[in-house]
Short mmCIF file of C-alpha atoms in Angstrom, two decimals:
data_model
loop_
_atom_site.label_atom_id
_atom_site.label_comp_id
_atom_site.label_asym_id
_atom_site.label_seq_id
_atom_site.Cartn_x
_atom_site.Cartn_y
_atom_site.Cartn_z
CA UNK A 599 -28.04 0.38 -9.42
CA UNK A 600 -30.14 3.50 -8.94
CA UNK A 601 -27.99 6.62 -8.57
CA UNK A 602 -29.38 9.81 -7.21
CA UNK A 603 -28.10 12.75 -5.29
CA UNK A 604 -28.54 16.46 -4.77
CA UNK A 605 -26.83 19.38 -6.44
CA UNK A 606 -23.96 20.96 -4.51
CA UNK A 607 -21.60 23.79 -5.32
CA UNK A 608 -18.73 21.35 -5.55
CA UNK A 609 -19.57 18.91 -8.31
CA UNK A 610 -17.99 15.49 -8.47
CA UNK A 611 -18.83 13.27 -11.40
CA UNK A 612 -20.20 9.89 -10.47
CA UNK A 613 -21.16 8.06 -13.64
CA UNK A 614 -22.71 8.42 -17.06
CA UNK A 615 -26.13 7.09 -17.90
CA UNK A 616 -28.45 7.63 -20.86
CA UNK A 617 -31.47 9.79 -20.18
CA UNK A 618 -32.68 10.47 -23.71
CA UNK A 619 -33.15 8.36 -26.80
CA UNK A 620 -30.02 9.91 -28.29
CA UNK A 621 -28.00 8.43 -25.39
CA UNK A 622 -26.71 11.74 -24.11
CA UNK A 623 -24.37 11.55 -21.10
CA UNK A 624 -25.58 12.47 -17.65
CA UNK A 625 -23.07 13.68 -15.09
CA UNK A 626 -24.25 12.86 -11.59
CA UNK A 627 -23.44 15.50 -9.01
CA UNK A 628 -22.33 15.11 -5.44
CA UNK A 629 -24.77 13.73 -2.88
CA UNK A 630 -24.87 14.09 0.86
CA UNK A 631 -26.47 17.40 1.71
CA UNK A 632 -25.46 20.99 2.28
CA UNK A 633 -21.79 21.93 2.15
CA UNK A 634 -22.19 24.53 4.91
CA UNK A 635 -24.59 25.54 7.68
CA UNK A 636 -25.57 28.70 5.79
CA UNK A 637 -27.14 26.62 3.02
CA UNK A 638 -29.79 25.32 5.38
CA UNK A 639 -31.09 21.80 5.26
CA UNK A 640 -30.16 19.50 2.45
CA UNK A 641 -32.11 19.76 -0.77
CA UNK A 642 -34.40 16.98 -2.03
CA UNK A 643 -32.66 13.88 -3.29
CA UNK A 644 -32.38 14.43 -7.03
CA UNK A 645 -29.86 14.39 -9.84
CA UNK A 646 -29.59 16.81 -12.73
CA UNK A 647 -28.00 16.15 -16.08
CA UNK A 648 -25.19 18.62 -16.67
CA UNK A 649 -26.06 21.26 -19.25
CA UNK A 650 -29.74 20.35 -19.51
CA UNK A 651 -32.21 23.21 -19.39
CA UNK A 652 -34.97 21.06 -17.94
CA UNK A 653 -33.10 18.80 -15.56
CA UNK A 654 -33.81 15.12 -15.62
CA UNK A 655 -34.80 14.12 -12.12
CA UNK A 656 -34.06 10.67 -10.73
CA UNK A 657 -35.88 9.77 -7.56
CA UNK A 658 -35.88 6.60 -5.52
CA UNK A 659 -37.09 5.51 -2.14
CA UNK A 660 -34.65 6.02 0.71
CA UNK A 661 -33.07 3.05 2.38
CA UNK A 662 -35.25 1.13 4.83
CA UNK A 663 -34.28 2.57 8.25
CA UNK A 664 -35.23 -0.63 10.04
CA UNK A 665 -32.29 -2.63 8.70
CA UNK A 666 -28.86 -2.37 7.14
CA UNK A 667 -28.35 -2.68 3.39
CA UNK A 668 -27.50 -6.34 2.77
CA UNK A 669 -25.45 -6.98 -0.36
CA UNK A 670 -24.59 -10.14 -2.24
CA UNK A 671 -21.83 -8.50 -4.27
CA UNK A 672 -18.08 -8.57 -3.66
CA UNK A 673 -16.54 -5.54 -1.97
CA UNK A 674 -15.47 -3.05 -4.67
CA UNK A 675 -11.83 -2.44 -3.82
CA UNK A 676 -10.29 -5.69 -5.02
CA UNK A 677 -11.92 -5.32 -8.45
CA UNK A 678 -10.86 -1.70 -8.83
CA UNK A 679 -7.32 -2.48 -7.62
CA UNK A 680 -6.93 -5.13 -10.31
CA UNK A 681 -8.30 -2.77 -12.97
CA UNK A 682 -5.95 0.05 -11.93
CA UNK A 683 -2.93 -2.24 -11.88
CA UNK A 684 -3.81 -3.40 -15.37
CA UNK A 685 -4.33 0.14 -16.68
CA UNK A 686 -1.41 1.67 -14.76
CA UNK A 687 1.34 -0.88 -14.00
CA UNK A 688 3.52 1.91 -12.59
CA UNK A 689 1.20 2.12 -9.58
CA UNK A 690 3.45 -0.38 -7.80
CA UNK A 691 6.17 2.30 -7.67
CA UNK A 692 4.01 4.21 -5.18
CA UNK A 693 4.06 1.34 -2.69
CA UNK A 694 6.44 1.24 0.23
CA UNK A 695 7.06 2.92 3.56
CA UNK A 696 7.23 6.64 4.37
CA UNK A 697 10.25 7.73 6.49
CA UNK A 698 8.57 11.03 7.39
CA UNK A 699 5.93 9.31 9.52
CA UNK A 700 8.15 8.53 12.50
CA UNK A 701 9.29 12.14 12.79
CA UNK A 702 5.73 13.44 12.75
CA UNK A 703 4.75 10.92 15.41
CA UNK A 704 7.64 12.05 17.60
CA UNK A 705 6.71 15.71 17.15
CA UNK A 706 3.05 15.18 18.08
CA UNK A 707 3.91 13.00 21.09
CA UNK A 708 6.25 15.75 22.34
CA UNK A 709 3.55 18.36 21.70
CA UNK A 710 0.99 16.45 23.76
CA UNK A 711 3.42 15.71 26.58
CA UNK A 712 4.41 19.38 26.72
CA UNK A 713 0.79 20.58 26.70
CA UNK A 714 -0.10 18.12 29.45
CA UNK A 715 2.74 19.41 31.63
CA UNK A 716 1.89 23.07 31.01
CA UNK A 717 -1.70 22.45 32.16
CA UNK A 718 -0.80 20.53 35.31
CA UNK A 719 -1.69 23.52 37.51
CA UNK A 720 -4.91 24.37 35.58
CA UNK A 721 -8.30 23.11 36.74
CA UNK A 722 -9.69 20.48 34.34
CA UNK A 723 -13.08 22.23 34.16
CA UNK A 724 -11.64 25.66 33.42
CA UNK A 725 -12.13 27.24 30.01
CA UNK A 726 -8.39 27.18 29.30
CA UNK A 727 -8.08 23.48 30.07
CA UNK A 728 -11.16 22.48 28.08
CA UNK A 729 -10.24 24.72 25.15
CA UNK A 730 -6.71 23.31 24.95
CA UNK A 731 -7.98 19.74 25.34
CA UNK A 732 -10.43 20.22 22.45
CA UNK A 733 -8.47 22.37 20.02
CA UNK A 734 -4.89 21.25 20.66
CA UNK A 735 -5.32 17.88 22.33
CA UNK A 736 -8.28 16.67 20.29
CA UNK A 737 -6.53 17.50 17.02
CA UNK A 738 -3.20 16.07 18.16
CA UNK A 739 -4.63 12.81 19.49
CA UNK A 740 -6.76 12.39 16.39
CA UNK A 741 -3.57 12.78 14.42
CA UNK A 742 -2.06 10.01 16.54
CA UNK A 743 -5.14 7.80 15.94
CA UNK A 744 -4.44 8.08 12.25
CA UNK A 745 -0.71 7.68 12.68
CA UNK A 746 -1.44 4.33 14.33
CA UNK A 747 -3.78 3.55 11.43
CA UNK A 748 -0.98 4.27 8.98
CA UNK A 749 1.58 2.30 11.00
CA UNK A 750 -0.85 -0.64 11.23
CA UNK A 751 -0.23 -1.17 7.51
CA UNK A 752 3.54 -1.31 8.15
CA UNK A 753 4.10 1.96 6.28
CA UNK A 754 6.52 3.70 8.65
CA UNK A 755 9.39 1.18 8.54
CA UNK A 756 10.31 -1.73 6.24
CA UNK A 757 9.94 -4.33 9.03
CA UNK A 758 6.94 -5.39 11.11
CA UNK A 759 8.47 -5.11 14.60
CA UNK A 760 9.63 -1.46 14.25
CA UNK A 761 6.16 -0.50 13.05
CA UNK A 762 4.54 -2.21 16.03
CA UNK A 763 6.91 -0.47 18.44
CA UNK A 764 6.25 2.93 16.84
CA UNK A 765 2.50 2.32 17.13
CA UNK A 766 2.90 1.59 20.85
CA UNK A 767 4.91 4.80 21.23
CA UNK A 768 2.26 6.81 19.34
CA UNK A 769 -0.34 5.25 21.64
CA UNK A 770 1.20 6.74 24.83
CA UNK A 771 -0.48 10.21 24.75
CA UNK A 772 -3.84 8.59 24.03
CA UNK A 773 -3.88 7.27 27.57
CA UNK A 774 -5.54 3.92 26.85
CA UNK A 775 -3.70 1.03 25.14
CA UNK A 776 -5.29 -0.01 21.88
CA UNK A 777 -2.73 -0.05 19.06
CA UNK A 778 -2.04 -3.81 19.21
CA UNK A 779 -5.72 -4.75 19.20
CA UNK A 780 -6.50 -2.20 16.51
CA UNK A 781 -4.05 -3.81 14.11
CA UNK A 782 -5.87 -7.13 14.03
CA UNK A 783 -9.33 -5.62 13.79
CA UNK A 784 -8.32 -3.14 11.11
CA UNK A 785 -6.65 -5.70 8.87
CA UNK A 786 -9.86 -7.75 9.05
CA UNK A 787 -11.81 -4.60 8.17
CA UNK A 788 -9.83 -4.45 4.92
CA UNK A 789 -9.94 -8.16 4.12
CA UNK A 790 -13.60 -8.66 5.07
CA UNK A 791 -15.15 -5.26 4.36
CA UNK A 792 -18.81 -5.28 5.32
CA UNK A 793 -18.90 -8.89 6.49
CA UNK A 794 -21.18 -9.18 9.48
CA UNK A 795 -19.48 -10.60 12.55
CA UNK A 796 -15.95 -9.98 11.24
CA UNK A 797 -15.74 -6.34 10.21
CA UNK A 798 -16.02 -4.64 13.61
CA UNK A 799 -16.29 -1.21 11.98
CA UNK A 800 -19.94 -2.07 11.34
CA UNK A 801 -22.64 -1.03 13.82
CA UNK A 802 -24.37 -3.91 15.58
CA UNK A 803 -28.05 -4.74 15.55
CA UNK A 804 -28.34 -3.42 19.11
CA UNK A 805 -26.95 -0.04 18.03
CA UNK A 806 -29.47 0.04 15.21
CA UNK A 807 -32.37 -0.62 17.58
CA UNK A 808 -31.28 1.88 20.24
CA UNK A 809 -29.78 4.77 18.27
CA UNK A 810 -31.86 4.99 15.11
CA UNK A 811 -33.27 8.49 15.73
CA UNK A 812 -31.99 12.06 16.04
CA UNK A 813 -31.15 11.81 19.74
CA UNK A 814 -29.52 8.44 19.17
CA UNK A 815 -27.40 9.86 16.37
CA UNK A 816 -26.35 12.79 18.54
CA UNK A 817 -25.35 10.32 21.25
CA UNK A 818 -23.48 8.16 18.74
CA UNK A 819 -21.62 11.10 17.18
CA UNK A 820 -20.71 12.48 20.62
CA UNK A 821 -19.47 9.21 22.09
CA UNK A 822 -18.39 7.38 18.95
CA UNK A 823 -14.89 6.89 20.35
CA UNK A 824 -16.40 4.49 22.90
CA UNK A 825 -18.31 2.60 20.23
CA UNK A 826 -15.15 2.06 18.21
CA UNK A 827 -13.21 1.11 21.35
CA UNK A 828 -15.73 -1.27 22.92
CA UNK A 829 -17.66 -2.75 19.99
CA UNK A 830 -14.84 -5.00 18.67
CA UNK A 831 -14.54 -6.79 22.01
CA UNK A 832 -18.24 -7.67 22.00
CA UNK A 833 -18.36 -8.67 18.33
CA UNK A 834 -15.12 -10.59 18.00
CA UNK A 835 -12.51 -11.48 20.62
CA UNK A 836 -8.81 -11.53 19.73
CA UNK A 837 -6.08 -13.93 20.71
CA UNK A 838 -3.76 -12.32 23.25
CA UNK A 839 -0.21 -11.86 21.95
CA UNK A 840 3.05 -10.45 23.27
CA UNK A 841 2.28 -7.20 21.45
CA UNK A 842 -1.01 -6.78 23.34
CA UNK A 843 0.86 -7.28 26.61
CA UNK A 844 3.67 -4.90 25.64
CA UNK A 845 1.14 -2.28 24.54
CA UNK A 846 -0.70 -2.62 27.86
CA UNK A 847 2.44 -2.48 30.01
CA UNK A 848 3.88 0.50 28.13
CA UNK A 849 0.68 2.54 28.54
CA UNK A 850 0.26 1.63 32.21
CA UNK A 851 3.90 2.48 32.94
CA UNK A 852 3.67 5.81 31.09
CA UNK A 853 0.40 6.76 32.82
CA UNK A 854 1.66 5.81 36.27
CA UNK A 855 4.95 7.72 35.90
CA UNK A 856 3.06 10.75 34.59
CA UNK A 857 0.64 10.76 37.55
CA UNK A 858 3.27 10.03 40.21
CA UNK A 859 5.59 12.74 38.88
CA UNK A 860 3.24 15.53 37.81
CA UNK A 861 -0.13 14.69 39.33
CA UNK A 862 -3.34 13.46 37.76
CA UNK A 863 -4.19 16.53 35.67
CA UNK A 864 -1.77 15.78 32.80
CA UNK A 865 -3.38 12.36 32.43
CA UNK A 866 -6.83 13.94 32.56
CA UNK A 867 -5.75 16.25 29.74
CA UNK A 868 -4.60 13.31 27.59
CA UNK A 869 -7.76 11.28 28.24
CA UNK A 870 -9.94 14.32 27.59
CA UNK A 871 -8.01 14.93 24.36
CA UNK A 872 -8.76 11.38 23.23
CA UNK A 873 -12.45 11.81 24.02
CA UNK A 874 -12.71 15.06 22.07
CA UNK A 875 -10.72 13.53 19.21
CA UNK A 876 -13.44 10.92 18.73
CA UNK A 877 -16.43 13.13 19.50
CA UNK A 878 -17.95 16.21 17.85
CA UNK A 879 -14.62 17.28 16.43
CA UNK A 880 -14.09 18.42 12.81
CA UNK A 881 -11.58 15.64 12.15
CA UNK A 882 -13.88 12.99 13.66
CA UNK A 883 -16.22 13.43 10.72
CA UNK A 884 -14.08 10.94 8.84
CA UNK A 885 -15.41 8.09 11.01
CA UNK A 886 -18.87 8.60 9.49
CA UNK A 887 -17.75 9.87 6.08
CA UNK A 888 -15.71 6.80 5.15
CA UNK A 889 -18.28 4.01 4.94
CA UNK A 890 -21.80 5.27 5.63
CA UNK A 891 -24.23 5.18 2.70
CA UNK A 892 -25.78 8.35 1.32
CA UNK A 893 -28.81 9.10 -0.87
CA UNK A 894 -29.78 5.48 -1.34
CA UNK A 895 -26.60 4.60 -3.24
CA UNK A 896 -24.77 1.41 -2.38
CA UNK A 897 -21.29 2.91 -2.70
CA UNK A 898 -19.52 1.63 0.41
CA UNK A 899 -16.48 3.89 0.62
CA UNK A 900 -16.21 7.64 0.17
CA UNK A 901 -13.22 9.94 -0.05
CA UNK A 902 -12.71 13.50 1.14
CA UNK A 903 -10.09 15.73 -0.50
CA UNK A 904 -10.27 18.82 1.70
CA UNK A 905 -7.70 20.60 3.88
CA UNK A 906 -8.26 18.54 7.03
CA UNK A 907 -6.26 15.78 5.36
CA UNK A 908 -3.19 17.79 6.35
CA UNK A 909 -3.95 16.91 9.98
CA UNK A 910 -5.06 13.36 9.30
CA UNK A 911 -2.42 11.51 7.27
CA UNK A 912 -4.57 11.90 4.12
CA UNK A 913 -7.08 9.38 5.49
CA UNK A 914 -9.69 11.27 3.48
CA UNK A 915 -8.29 9.54 0.40
CA UNK A 916 -10.22 6.54 1.59
CA UNK A 917 -11.16 4.87 -1.67
CA UNK A 918 -7.53 5.15 -2.66
CA UNK A 919 -6.41 3.73 0.69
CA UNK A 920 -8.73 0.73 0.53
CA UNK A 921 -7.73 0.05 -3.06
CA UNK A 922 -4.02 0.15 -2.21
CA UNK A 923 -3.38 -0.12 1.56
CA UNK A 924 0.33 -0.61 0.82
CA UNK A 925 0.65 2.95 -0.51
CA UNK A 926 1.62 5.41 2.28
CA UNK A 927 -0.29 8.58 3.06
CA UNK A 928 2.13 10.93 1.28
CA UNK A 929 1.56 9.17 -2.07
CA UNK A 930 -2.22 8.76 -2.03
CA UNK A 931 -2.72 12.07 -3.90
CA UNK A 932 -0.31 10.75 -6.54
CA UNK A 933 -2.43 7.60 -6.82
CA UNK A 934 -5.53 9.66 -7.46
CA UNK A 935 -3.65 11.73 -10.05
CA UNK A 936 -2.35 8.58 -11.73
CA UNK A 937 -5.81 7.06 -12.17
CA UNK A 938 -8.31 9.94 -12.45
CA UNK A 939 -10.63 7.84 -14.61
CA UNK A 940 -11.20 5.63 -11.56
CA UNK A 941 -11.37 8.22 -8.78
CA UNK A 942 -12.63 11.50 -10.22
CA UNK A 943 -15.89 9.78 -11.17
CA UNK A 944 -16.70 8.75 -7.59
CA UNK A 945 -18.76 10.94 -5.24
CA UNK A 946 -16.67 12.48 -2.48
CA UNK A 947 -17.60 14.42 0.64
CA UNK A 948 -16.68 18.13 0.51
CA UNK A 949 -16.67 18.59 4.30
CA UNK A 950 -16.07 16.33 7.31
CA UNK A 951 -17.83 18.65 9.81
CA UNK A 952 -20.89 18.84 7.56
CA UNK A 953 -20.95 15.06 7.33
CA UNK A 954 -21.61 15.00 11.08
CA UNK A 955 -24.28 17.69 10.78
CA UNK A 956 -26.05 16.01 7.87
CA UNK A 957 -25.78 12.60 9.54
CA UNK A 958 -27.59 13.90 12.62
CA UNK A 959 -30.31 15.98 11.00
CA UNK A 960 -31.07 13.89 7.91
CA UNK A 961 -33.67 11.19 8.52
CA UNK A 962 -32.52 9.33 5.40
CA UNK A 963 -29.09 8.69 6.94
CA UNK A 964 -28.46 6.92 10.22
CA UNK A 965 -27.01 3.91 11.97
CA UNK A 966 -28.82 1.78 9.39
CA UNK A 967 -26.90 3.33 6.49
CA UNK A 968 -24.16 0.71 6.27
CA UNK A 969 -23.68 -2.07 3.74
CA UNK A 970 -23.36 -5.57 5.19
CA UNK A 971 -22.64 -9.01 3.80
CA UNK A 972 -23.25 -12.41 5.30
CA UNK A 973 -19.90 -13.89 6.29
CA UNK A 974 -19.28 -17.29 4.74
CA UNK A 975 -17.59 -19.65 7.17
CA UNK A 976 -16.68 -16.57 9.17
CA UNK A 977 -14.91 -18.17 12.10
CA UNK A 978 -12.87 -20.68 10.14
CA UNK A 979 -11.90 -18.23 7.44
CA UNK A 980 -10.91 -15.51 9.89
CA UNK A 981 -8.90 -17.92 12.02
CA UNK A 982 -7.01 -19.03 8.93
CA UNK A 983 -6.25 -15.43 7.99
CA UNK A 984 -5.09 -14.72 11.54
CA UNK A 985 -2.73 -17.71 11.51
CA UNK A 986 -1.30 -16.70 8.16
CA UNK A 987 -0.88 -13.09 9.30
CA UNK A 988 0.90 -14.10 12.51
CA UNK A 989 3.18 -16.51 10.63
CA UNK A 990 4.08 -13.85 8.04
CA UNK A 991 4.91 -11.29 10.71
CA UNK A 992 7.01 -13.82 12.66
CA UNK A 993 8.94 -14.59 9.49
CA UNK A 994 9.51 -10.90 8.78
CA UNK A 995 10.61 -10.27 12.37
CA UNK A 996 13.25 -12.99 12.27
#
């Protein structure tokens, strides 16, 4: 694999390769462009050996922008999980649910409901309304997106049913029911990472054809919440369950009571909050940061260890999360600390907002910069997994 990147102020070690006949070690620095707007455009794609006076430069052609990167290899997380469990058997002690999650969900739901009521007499196009919807509502609803993500892995309660009910509750301020459908699609995203036609996190061929330029990337980054909401239904339909129906009825009932009691503006605030949460919002950078490819490398998952994790259930610890989805958000930093030889050598993004900026302005990154695999017996295999998952959850619910 050819590894190359550009030098940033924040250096993360990627790997060690020999660049001289004496087999000296080369520390590869972080990739992905400028860390801030003041640094200007990203520097040329290159890698310097740490401590060398005349840096060894490694160049390679950028990824072909006309197609995705098709891989024949297994997704990396299963292999790394097995290696970590062998090297650190105590990692299993980090697994389990996090009691704190339900209290945070309750607090944010109350916050959003209160903000919606306080703005019921404010015009939706006024500065105050828009500012609150972006800063307060966008941040709060993004937090609820990621609360639902955490709850999807059954990490808020020991049982399946309480987690599903909490996810439906967390879904209420978002305005549109999606938590039940998200669970199925997201579990498949973990089990079939990168598999075309199953992993609905992957852009489609139509998106590649229509959005593979600067204006297309601006459109995608601005309206990415709609892509994540609508794409799964076009790529892969789900079987309707009682949880889908309950999720739908709960959201419709909440929305209707809200409008009938306080008018339409509180609902507009919540829907606007959800839009901003998945648009050009600092926290929304994680959508692109997690699995897009950078600098020609075929690393499929990237972490972010910055302060925005405080608002996002540590979803920035994304390599750690995919390696061990049964470890709750509060213990992901402990996982990284337990196995630094596995995580501190992986490139990580220093900034979610700058990921969005670099994604838009860098011609070497775009909709095409995703790794895909051909799904083997996709329909039959996925149906089997779905049946097993449903049976397991029914058994746990009993």
